[in-house]
Amino acid sequence: MQQNENFKDWLFRYQYIYRIRRTEKNKRRFLSALVTDISEMREDIQVIEYNRHKKYASRNVYVGDIEKADQIICTYYDTPLKSIGSYVLFNRKEQGKRTTKFILGSSILMILAGIIGTLIFMRYVSEALDLASLRTVFIVLAYGIYFFLLGKITKGLSSRKTLVRNTSSVLTLLAMISEIKEKRTAFAFIDEGSFGESGLKALNTSHKKQANIFFLDSIGADAPLHALGNGFSRAKVSELKIDHLTSDQGINYIFSARTSEKETKIKTKFYLDKSDLEQKNLNMDNVTRVVELFK
């Protein structure tokens, strides 16, 4: 698959302009751009809401007839929080620990910085503050900014380098939509995939029981491609040189990852290093092979 003008445009906008997709505001901006891009190729687009709250709602975007499709290819689009170390696939408990450690560590450092700054201020400014002075205004502003940033940090910081996880899979799905026109195939962009499975559960209420679900993750990393599940064509995965592992779980996964034998409960642990997650260039070979897999 060549990087045509449409793909280059998608790559630039989703890598830089719409790269953060965590808050209600930036998710809406992303979805508006996504629906506009898809509408230039297809008309059968549907945006559904679930887990609705007063100021927030989760949203999935479906392309094609989800209820009648024999296979549904999907990926999550929301932005993960920053965490310590590697991204461990299929182990939410471990990934949650790494995220919590980052939040605790960064919060403690921020609190220490605030204490040190206050002690320095108290040491060098001994006279009473004049409420009408410019210096007082500056101090109040500085503390306001500090507590605003502290609040952001304690809630978790959004990862800003999202090309691999999971913009690359969003781009792969867009490429598929532009090239695969079969009515039996539908596509889904899922919310809340970084934190849990509520997006997948919402999807599961819409499709028929016999449908094959294929879930994409971190496709564009400079790491080997893996297919996990029984829904893949063995001849095709072999032809495209994609590592294939069978699985009895209901969902088929295709992803880029490195492997480790250190885990005890799971024979093979799949992970991506920090350097993989922060890469600036898309692995087009992986994207091309995944698109070819479903043609």
mmCIF file of C-alpha atoms in Angstrom:
data_model
loop_
_atom_site.group_PDB
_atom_site.id
_atom_site.type_symbol
_atom_site.label_atom_id
_atom_site.label_comp_id
_atom_site.label_asym_id
_atom_site.label_seq_id
_atom_site.Cartn_x
_atom_site.Cartn_y
_atom_site.Cartn_z
ATOM 1 C CA MET A 1 0.000 0.000 0.000
ATOM 2 C CA GLN A 2 1.444 3.341 -1.047
ATOM 3 C CA GLN A 3 1.176 6.493 1.033
ATOM 4 C CA ASN A 4 -1.249 8.374 -1.219
ATOM 5 C CA GLU A 5 -2.213 12.001 -0.621
ATOM 6 C CA ASN A 6 -5.186 11.066 1.582
ATOM 7 C CA PHE A 7 -3.063 8.839 3.799
ATOM 8 C CA LYS A 8 -0.347 11.507 4.122
ATOM 9 C CA ASP A 9 -3.014 14.003 5.168
ATOM 10 C CA TRP A 10 -4.439 11.580 7.752
ATOM 11 C CA LEU A 11 -0.955 10.831 9.068
ATOM 12 C CA PHE A 12 -0.114 14.502 9.621
ATOM 13 C CA ARG A 13 -3.414 15.485 11.232
ATOM 14 C CA TYR A 14 -3.870 12.478 13.511
ATOM 15 C CA GLN A 15 -0.190 12.400 14.512
ATOM 16 C CA TYR A 16 0.001 16.096 15.394
ATOM 17 C CA ILE A 17 -3.335 17.956 15.424
ATOM 18 C CA TYR A 18 -5.609 15.263 16.939
ATOM 19 C CA ARG A 19 -2.995 13.199 18.749
ATOM 20 C CA ILE A 20 -4.447 13.684 22.264
ATOM 21 C CA ARG A 21 -7.881 12.095 22.662
ATOM 22 C CA ARG A 22 -8.709 11.964 26.346
ATOM 23 C CA THR A 23 -11.011 14.812 27.399
ATOM 24 C CA GLU A 24 -14.541 15.392 26.106
ATOM 25 C CA LYS A 25 -13.340 18.414 24.128
ATOM 26 C CA ASN A 26 -10.407 16.819 22.292
ATOM 27 C CA LYS A 27 -12.320 13.577 21.691
ATOM 28 C CA ARG A 28 -15.094 15.574 20.029
ATOM 29 C CA ARG A 29 -12.546 17.352 17.821
ATOM 30 C CA PHE A 30 -11.021 14.030 16.825
ATOM 31 C CA LEU A 31 -14.387 12.391 16.106
ATOM 32 C CA SER A 32 -15.516 15.346 14.017
ATOM 33 C CA ALA A 33 -12.390 15.025 11.852
ATOM 34 C CA LEU A 34 -12.683 11.215 11.710
ATOM 35 C CA VAL A 35 -16.330 11.223 10.617
ATOM 36 C CA THR A 36 -15.563 13.865 7.984
ATOM 37 C CA ASP A 37 -12.713 11.754 6.558
ATOM 38 C CA ILE A 38 -14.798 8.571 6.516
ATOM 39 C CA SER A 39 -17.803 10.336 4.930
ATOM 40 C CA GLU A 40 -15.644 11.081 1.890
ATOM 41 C CA MET A 41 -15.347 7.299 1.357
ATOM 42 C CA ARG A 42 -18.527 5.843 2.877
ATOM 43 C CA GLU A 43 -21.999 6.990 3.869
ATOM 44 C CA ASP A 44 -22.851 4.167 6.277
ATOM 45 C CA ILE A 45 -21.374 5.789 9.411
ATOM 46 C CA GLN A 46 -22.921 5.665 12.866
ATOM 47 C CA VAL A 47 -21.817 7.300 16.124
ATOM 48 C CA ILE A 48 -23.283 5.699 19.257
ATOM 49 C CA GLU A 49 -23.081 6.956 22.838
ATOM 50 C CA TYR A 50 -22.867 4.895 26.042
ATOM 51 C CA ASN A 51 -21.815 5.433 29.689
ATOM 52 C CA ARG A 52 -23.360 8.872 29.489
ATOM 53 C CA HIS A 53 -22.796 11.269 32.409
ATOM 54 C CA LYS A 54 -23.675 14.933 32.988
ATOM 55 C CA LYS A 55 -20.568 16.321 31.273
ATOM 56 C CA TYR A 56 -19.229 13.305 29.446
ATOM 57 C CA ALA A 57 -20.213 10.382 27.221
ATOM 58 C CA SER A 58 -18.218 7.571 25.641
ATOM 59 C CA ARG A 59 -18.639 7.164 21.879
ATOM 60 C CA ASN A 60 -17.996 4.410 19.333
ATOM 61 C CA VAL A 61 -17.929 5.030 15.589
ATOM 62 C CA TYR A 62 -19.243 2.222 13.361
ATOM 63 C CA VAL A 63 -18.734 1.953 9.601
ATOM 64 C CA GLY A 64 -20.825 -0.601 7.716
ATOM 65 C CA ASP A 65 -23.665 -2.815 8.923
ATOM 66 C CA ILE A 66 -22.486 -3.875 12.391
ATOM 67 C CA GLU A 67 -25.589 -5.982 13.023
ATOM 68 C CA LYS A 68 -25.226 -8.130 9.877
ATOM 69 C CA ALA A 69 -21.441 -8.162 9.328
ATOM 70 C CA ASP A 70 -19.599 -11.495 9.346
ATOM 71 C CA GLN A 71 -16.388 -9.818 10.496
ATOM 72 C CA ILE A 72 -15.795 -6.570 12.377
ATOM 73 C CA ILE A 73 -12.347 -4.977 12.452
ATOM 74 C CA CYS A 74 -11.900 -2.536 15.312
ATOM 75 C CA THR A 75 -9.404 -0.532 17.336
ATOM 76 C CA TYR A 76 -9.482 1.925 20.235
ATOM 77 C CA TYR A 77 -8.774 5.617 19.671
ATOM 78 C CA ASP A 78 -8.563 7.135 23.170
ATOM 79 C CA THR A 79 -5.238 8.311 24.571
ATOM 80 C CA PRO A 80 -3.518 6.303 27.350
ATOM 81 C CA LEU A 81 -2.054 7.883 30.474
ATOM 82 C CA LYS A 82 1.686 8.175 30.939
ATOM 83 C CA SER A 83 3.207 5.253 32.802
ATOM 84 C CA ILE A 84 6.571 3.927 33.954
ATOM 85 C CA GLY A 85 8.460 1.549 31.702
ATOM 86 C CA SER A 86 7.117 -0.573 28.866
ATOM 87 C CA TYR A 87 3.561 -1.058 27.648
ATOM 88 C CA VAL A 88 2.536 -4.620 28.518
ATOM 89 C CA LEU A 89 -0.207 -5.991 26.267
ATOM 90 C CA PHE A 90 -2.998 -8.214 27.651
ATOM 91 C CA ASN A 91 -2.130 -7.428 31.265
ATOM 92 C CA ARG A 92 -4.261 -4.512 32.460
ATOM 93 C CA LYS A 93 -3.364 -5.152 36.113
ATOM 94 C CA GLU A 94 0.361 -4.740 35.454
ATOM 95 C CA GLN A 95 -0.219 -1.750 33.188
ATOM 96 C CA GLY A 96 -2.432 -0.164 35.846
ATOM 97 C CA LYS A 97 0.363 -0.541 38.414
ATOM 98 C CA ARG A 98 2.847 1.173 36.092
ATOM 99 C CA THR A 99 0.427 4.055 35.515
ATOM 100 C CA THR A 100 -0.246 4.426 39.255
ATOM 101 C CA LYS A 101 3.497 4.487 39.990
ATOM 102 C CA PHE A 102 3.999 7.289 37.471
ATOM 103 C CA ILE A 103 1.142 9.330 38.971
ATOM 104 C CA LEU A 104 2.438 8.839 42.531
ATOM 105 C CA GLY A 105 6.038 9.607 41.586
ATOM 106 C CA SER A 106 5.224 12.734 39.578
ATOM 107 C CA SER A 107 2.788 13.959 42.274
ATOM 108 C CA ILE A 108 5.403 13.557 45.037
ATOM 109 C CA LEU A 109 8.004 15.412 42.955
ATOM 110 C CA MET A 110 5.531 18.229 42.293
ATOM 111 C CA ILE A 111 4.635 18.530 45.994
ATOM 112 C CA LEU A 112 8.343 18.607 46.932
ATOM 113 C CA ALA A 113 8.925 21.314 44.337
ATOM 114 C CA GLY A 114 6.097 23.339 45.883
ATOM 115 C CA ILE A 115 7.508 22.955 49.417
ATOM 116 C CA ILE A 116 11.035 23.915 48.319
ATOM 117 C CA GLY A 117 9.701 26.915 46.395
ATOM 118 C CA THR A 118 7.702 28.078 49.429
ATOM 119 C CA LEU A 119 10.722 27.707 51.771
ATOM 120 C CA ILE A 120 12.916 29.719 49.382
ATOM 121 C CA PHE A 121 10.247 32.413 49.157
ATOM 122 C CA MET A 122 9.894 32.600 52.971
ATOM 123 C CA ARG A 123 13.664 32.843 53.397
ATOM 124 C CA TYR A 124 14.284 35.705 50.985
ATOM 125 C CA VAL A 125 11.039 37.650 51.404
ATOM 126 C CA SER A 126 10.678 38.643 55.036
ATOM 127 C CA GLU A 127 8.598 41.808 54.817
ATOM 128 C CA ALA A 128 4.793 41.752 54.751
ATOM 129 C CA LEU A 129 3.110 41.514 51.385
ATOM 130 C CA ASP A 130 1.409 44.543 49.939
ATOM 131 C CA LEU A 131 -1.874 43.282 48.500
ATOM 132 C CA ALA A 132 -1.851 45.988 45.847
ATOM 133 C CA SER A 133 1.712 45.348 44.665
ATOM 134 C CA LEU A 134 2.680 43.697 41.395
ATOM 135 C CA ARG A 135 4.817 41.190 43.317
ATOM 136 C CA THR A 136 1.788 39.947 45.268
ATOM 137 C CA VAL A 137 -0.177 39.503 42.060
ATOM 138 C CA PHE A 138 2.725 37.523 40.606
ATOM 139 C CA ILE A 139 2.946 35.264 43.697
ATOM 140 C CA VAL A 140 -0.795 34.565 43.700
ATOM 141 C CA LEU A 141 -0.637 33.793 39.971
ATOM 142 C CA ALA A 142 2.356 31.468 40.485
ATOM 143 C CA TYR A 143 0.553 29.519 43.237
ATOM 144 C CA GLY A 144 -2.590 29.348 41.108
ATOM 145 C CA ILE A 145 -0.641 27.827 38.216
ATOM 146 C CA TYR A 146 1.133 25.459 40.601
ATOM 147 C CA PHE A 147 -2.085 24.046 42.088
ATOM 148 C CA PHE A 148 -3.641 23.810 38.623
ATOM 149 C CA LEU A 149 -0.685 21.724 37.412
ATOM 150 C CA LEU A 150 -0.707 19.639 40.600
ATOM 151 C CA GLY A 151 -4.367 18.825 40.001
ATOM 152 C CA LYS A 152 -3.591 17.725 36.438
ATOM 153 C CA ILE A 153 -0.703 15.525 37.565
ATOM 154 C CA THR A 154 -2.673 13.785 40.340
ATOM 155 C CA LYS A 155 -5.324 12.799 37.762
ATOM 156 C CA GLY A 156 -2.703 11.417 35.381
ATOM 157 C CA LEU A 157 -1.019 13.006 32.383
ATOM 158 C CA SER A 158 -2.059 12.109 28.852
ATOM 159 C CA SER A 159 0.625 10.598 26.671
ATOM 160 C CA ARG A 160 1.523 13.082 23.925
ATOM 161 C CA LYS A 161 3.423 10.596 21.758
ATOM 162 C CA THR A 162 0.536 8.527 20.432
ATOM 163 C CA LEU A 163 1.657 7.617 16.909
ATOM 164 C CA VAL A 164 2.243 3.974 17.860
ATOM 165 C CA ARG A 165 -0.413 3.629 20.571
ATOM 166 C CA ASN A 166 -2.836 3.930 18.992
ATOM 167 C CA THR A 167 -2.900 6.419 16.099
ATOM 168 C CA SER A 168 -1.170 3.845 13.887
ATOM 169 C CA SER A 169 -4.120 1.455 14.273
ATOM 170 C CA VAL A 170 -6.610 4.263 13.552
ATOM 171 C CA LEU A 171 -4.700 5.011 10.333
ATOM 172 C CA THR A 172 -4.640 1.301 9.442
ATOM 173 C CA LEU A 173 -8.409 1.119 9.874
ATOM 174 C CA LEU A 174 -8.889 4.214 7.675
ATOM 175 C CA ALA A 175 -6.706 2.589 4.998
ATOM 176 C CA MET A 176 -8.857 -0.557 5.192
ATOM 177 C CA ILE A 177 -12.071 1.444 4.839
ATOM 178 C CA SER A 178 -10.689 3.063 1.683
ATOM 179 C CA GLU A 179 -9.708 -0.299 0.136
ATOM 180 C CA ILE A 180 -12.157 -2.917 1.473
ATOM 181 C CA LYS A 181 -15.721 -2.532 0.194
ATOM 182 C CA GLU A 182 -17.209 -5.928 1.099
ATOM 183 C CA LYS A 183 -20.612 -5.647 2.782
ATOM 184 C CA ARG A 184 -19.816 -8.542 5.125
ATOM 185 C CA THR A 185 -17.005 -6.486 6.703
ATOM 186 C CA ALA A 186 -17.694 -3.651 9.157
ATOM 187 C CA PHE A 187 -15.348 -1.393 11.112
ATOM 188 C CA ALA A 188 -15.438 0.122 14.590
ATOM 189 C CA PHE A 189 -13.440 2.879 16.319
ATOM 190 C CA ILE A 190 -13.824 2.203 20.037
ATOM 191 C CA ASP A 191 -13.639 4.575 23.004
ATOM 192 C CA GLU A 192 -12.160 3.738 26.437
ATOM 193 C CA GLY A 193 -9.914 1.000 25.047
ATOM 194 C CA SER A 194 -6.874 2.255 26.951
ATOM 195 C CA PHE A 195 -8.510 1.714 30.337
ATOM 196 C CA GLY A 196 -10.895 -1.203 29.996
ATOM 197 C CA GLU A 197 -13.371 -3.012 27.797
ATOM 198 C CA SER A 198 -16.512 -0.861 28.041
ATOM 199 C CA GLY A 199 -16.175 0.098 24.363
ATOM 200 C CA LEU A 200 -15.914 -3.543 23.336
ATOM 201 C CA LYS A 201 -18.912 -4.420 25.526
ATOM 202 C CA ALA A 202 -20.963 -1.724 23.792
ATOM 203 C CA LEU A 203 -19.910 -3.182 20.438
ATOM 204 C CA ASN A 204 -20.832 -6.710 21.569
ATOM 205 C CA THR A 205 -24.437 -5.648 22.144
ATOM 206 C CA SER A 206 -24.771 -4.661 18.469
ATOM 207 C CA HIS A 207 -23.253 -7.471 16.373
ATOM 208 C CA LYS A 208 -24.489 -10.999 15.714
ATOM 209 C CA LYS A 209 -23.025 -13.816 17.814
ATOM 210 C CA GLN A 210 -21.333 -15.550 14.866
ATOM 211 C CA ALA A 211 -19.367 -12.452 13.807
ATOM 212 C CA ASN A 212 -15.569 -12.602 13.975
ATOM 213 C CA ILE A 213 -14.105 -9.654 15.906
ATOM 214 C CA PHE A 214 -10.565 -8.513 15.008
ATOM 215 C CA PHE A 215 -8.923 -6.034 17.380
ATOM 216 C CA LEU A 216 -5.924 -3.922 16.274
ATOM 217 C CA ASP A 217 -3.335 -2.466 18.660
ATOM 218 C CA SER A 218 -0.093 -0.525 18.076
ATOM 219 C CA ILE A 219 0.177 -1.676 14.454
ATOM 220 C CA GLY A 220 2.779 0.904 13.432
ATOM 221 C CA ALA A 221 5.531 0.021 15.931
ATOM 222 C CA ASP A 222 8.972 -1.075 14.741
ATOM 223 C CA ALA A 223 8.323 -4.509 16.208
ATOM 224 C CA PRO A 224 7.146 -7.883 14.820
ATOM 225 C CA LEU A 225 3.486 -8.383 13.902
ATOM 226 C CA HIS A 226 1.504 -11.012 15.815
ATOM 227 C CA ALA A 227 -1.923 -12.520 15.192
ATOM 228 C CA LEU A 228 -3.638 -14.104 18.210
ATOM 229 C CA GLY A 229 -6.841 -16.092 17.674
ATOM 230 C CA ASN A 230 -8.548 -18.697 15.534
ATOM 231 C CA GLY A 231 -10.277 -16.372 13.074
ATOM 232 C CA PHE A 232 -7.275 -15.762 10.837
ATOM 233 C CA SER A 233 -6.487 -17.481 7.544
ATOM 234 C CA ARG A 234 -3.398 -19.562 8.297
ATOM 235 C CA ALA A 235 -2.302 -19.399 4.674
ATOM 236 C CA LYS A 236 -2.483 -15.590 4.658
ATOM 237 C CA VAL A 237 -0.687 -14.985 7.951
ATOM 238 C CA SER A 238 2.052 -17.364 6.773
ATOM 239 C CA GLU A 239 2.313 -15.632 3.393
ATOM 240 C CA LEU A 240 2.549 -12.198 5.051
ATOM 241 C CA LYS A 241 5.081 -13.490 7.614
ATOM 242 C CA ILE A 242 2.933 -12.656 10.627
ATOM 243 C CA ASP A 243 3.533 -14.687 13.785
ATOM 244 C CA HIS A 244 0.335 -16.633 14.529
ATOM 245 C CA LEU A 245 -0.791 -18.026 17.872
ATOM 246 C CA THR A 246 -4.105 -19.824 18.363
ATOM 247 C CA SER A 247 -6.434 -18.872 21.191
ATOM 248 C CA ASP A 248 -9.835 -19.953 22.502
ATOM 249 C CA GLN A 249 -10.897 -16.427 23.457
ATOM 250 C CA GLY A 250 -13.713 -14.850 21.470
ATOM 251 C CA ILE A 251 -11.726 -11.929 20.058
ATOM 252 C CA ASN A 252 -8.913 -12.126 17.513
ATOM 253 C CA TYR A 253 -6.030 -9.720 18.101
ATOM 254 C CA ILE A 254 -3.426 -8.389 15.689
ATOM 255 C CA PHE A 255 -0.680 -6.173 17.072
ATOM 256 C CA SER A 256 2.994 -5.207 16.955
ATOM 257 C CA ALA A 257 5.047 -6.211 19.967
ATOM 258 C CA ARG A 258 8.258 -7.675 21.288
ATOM 259 C CA THR A 259 8.185 -10.932 23.236
ATOM 260 C CA SER A 260 9.624 -12.074 26.541
ATOM 261 C CA GLU A 261 9.607 -15.450 28.304
ATOM 262 C CA LYS A 262 9.907 -13.979 31.810
ATOM 263 C CA GLU A 263 6.222 -14.163 32.702
ATOM 264 C CA THR A 264 5.196 -17.252 34.683
ATOM 265 C CA LYS A 265 1.411 -17.361 34.326
ATOM 266 C CA ILE A 266 1.495 -16.493 30.619
ATOM 267 C CA LYS A 267 4.078 -18.349 28.540
ATOM 268 C CA THR A 268 4.874 -15.346 26.365
ATOM 269 C CA LYS A 269 4.643 -11.729 27.443
ATOM 270 C CA PHE A 270 4.069 -9.144 24.710
ATOM 271 C CA TYR A 271 5.384 -5.637 25.294
ATOM 272 C CA LEU A 272 6.629 -2.424 23.670
ATOM 273 C CA ASP A 273 9.583 -0.457 25.066
ATOM 274 C CA LYS A 274 9.399 3.283 25.756
ATOM 275 C CA SER A 275 11.525 3.845 22.646
ATOM 276 C CA ASP A 276 8.940 1.906 20.594
ATOM 277 C CA LEU A 277 6.070 3.975 21.979
ATOM 278 C CA GLU A 278 7.881 7.264 21.334
ATOM 279 C CA GLN A 279 8.994 6.600 17.759
ATOM 280 C CA LYS A 280 8.219 9.415 15.322
ATOM 281 C CA ASN A 281 7.926 7.407 12.104
ATOM 282 C CA LEU A 282 5.179 4.973 11.156
ATOM 283 C CA ASN A 283 6.129 1.400 10.269
ATOM 284 C CA MET A 284 4.377 1.311 6.890
ATOM 285 C CA ASP A 285 5.373 -2.299 6.259
ATOM 286 C CA ASN A 286 3.265 -3.422 9.224
ATOM 287 C CA VAL A 287 0.338 -1.242 8.125
ATOM 288 C CA THR A 288 0.507 -2.633 4.579
ATOM 289 C CA ARG A 289 0.607 -6.262 5.736
ATOM 290 C CA VAL A 290 -2.382 -5.818 8.052
ATOM 291 C CA VAL A 291 -4.436 -4.208 5.275
ATOM 292 C CA GLU A 292 -3.486 -7.065 2.925
ATOM 293 C CA LEU A 293 -4.458 -9.614 5.566
ATOM 294 C CA PHE A 294 -8.106 -8.533 5.410
ATOM 295 C CA LYS A 295 -8.449 -7.988 1.659
#
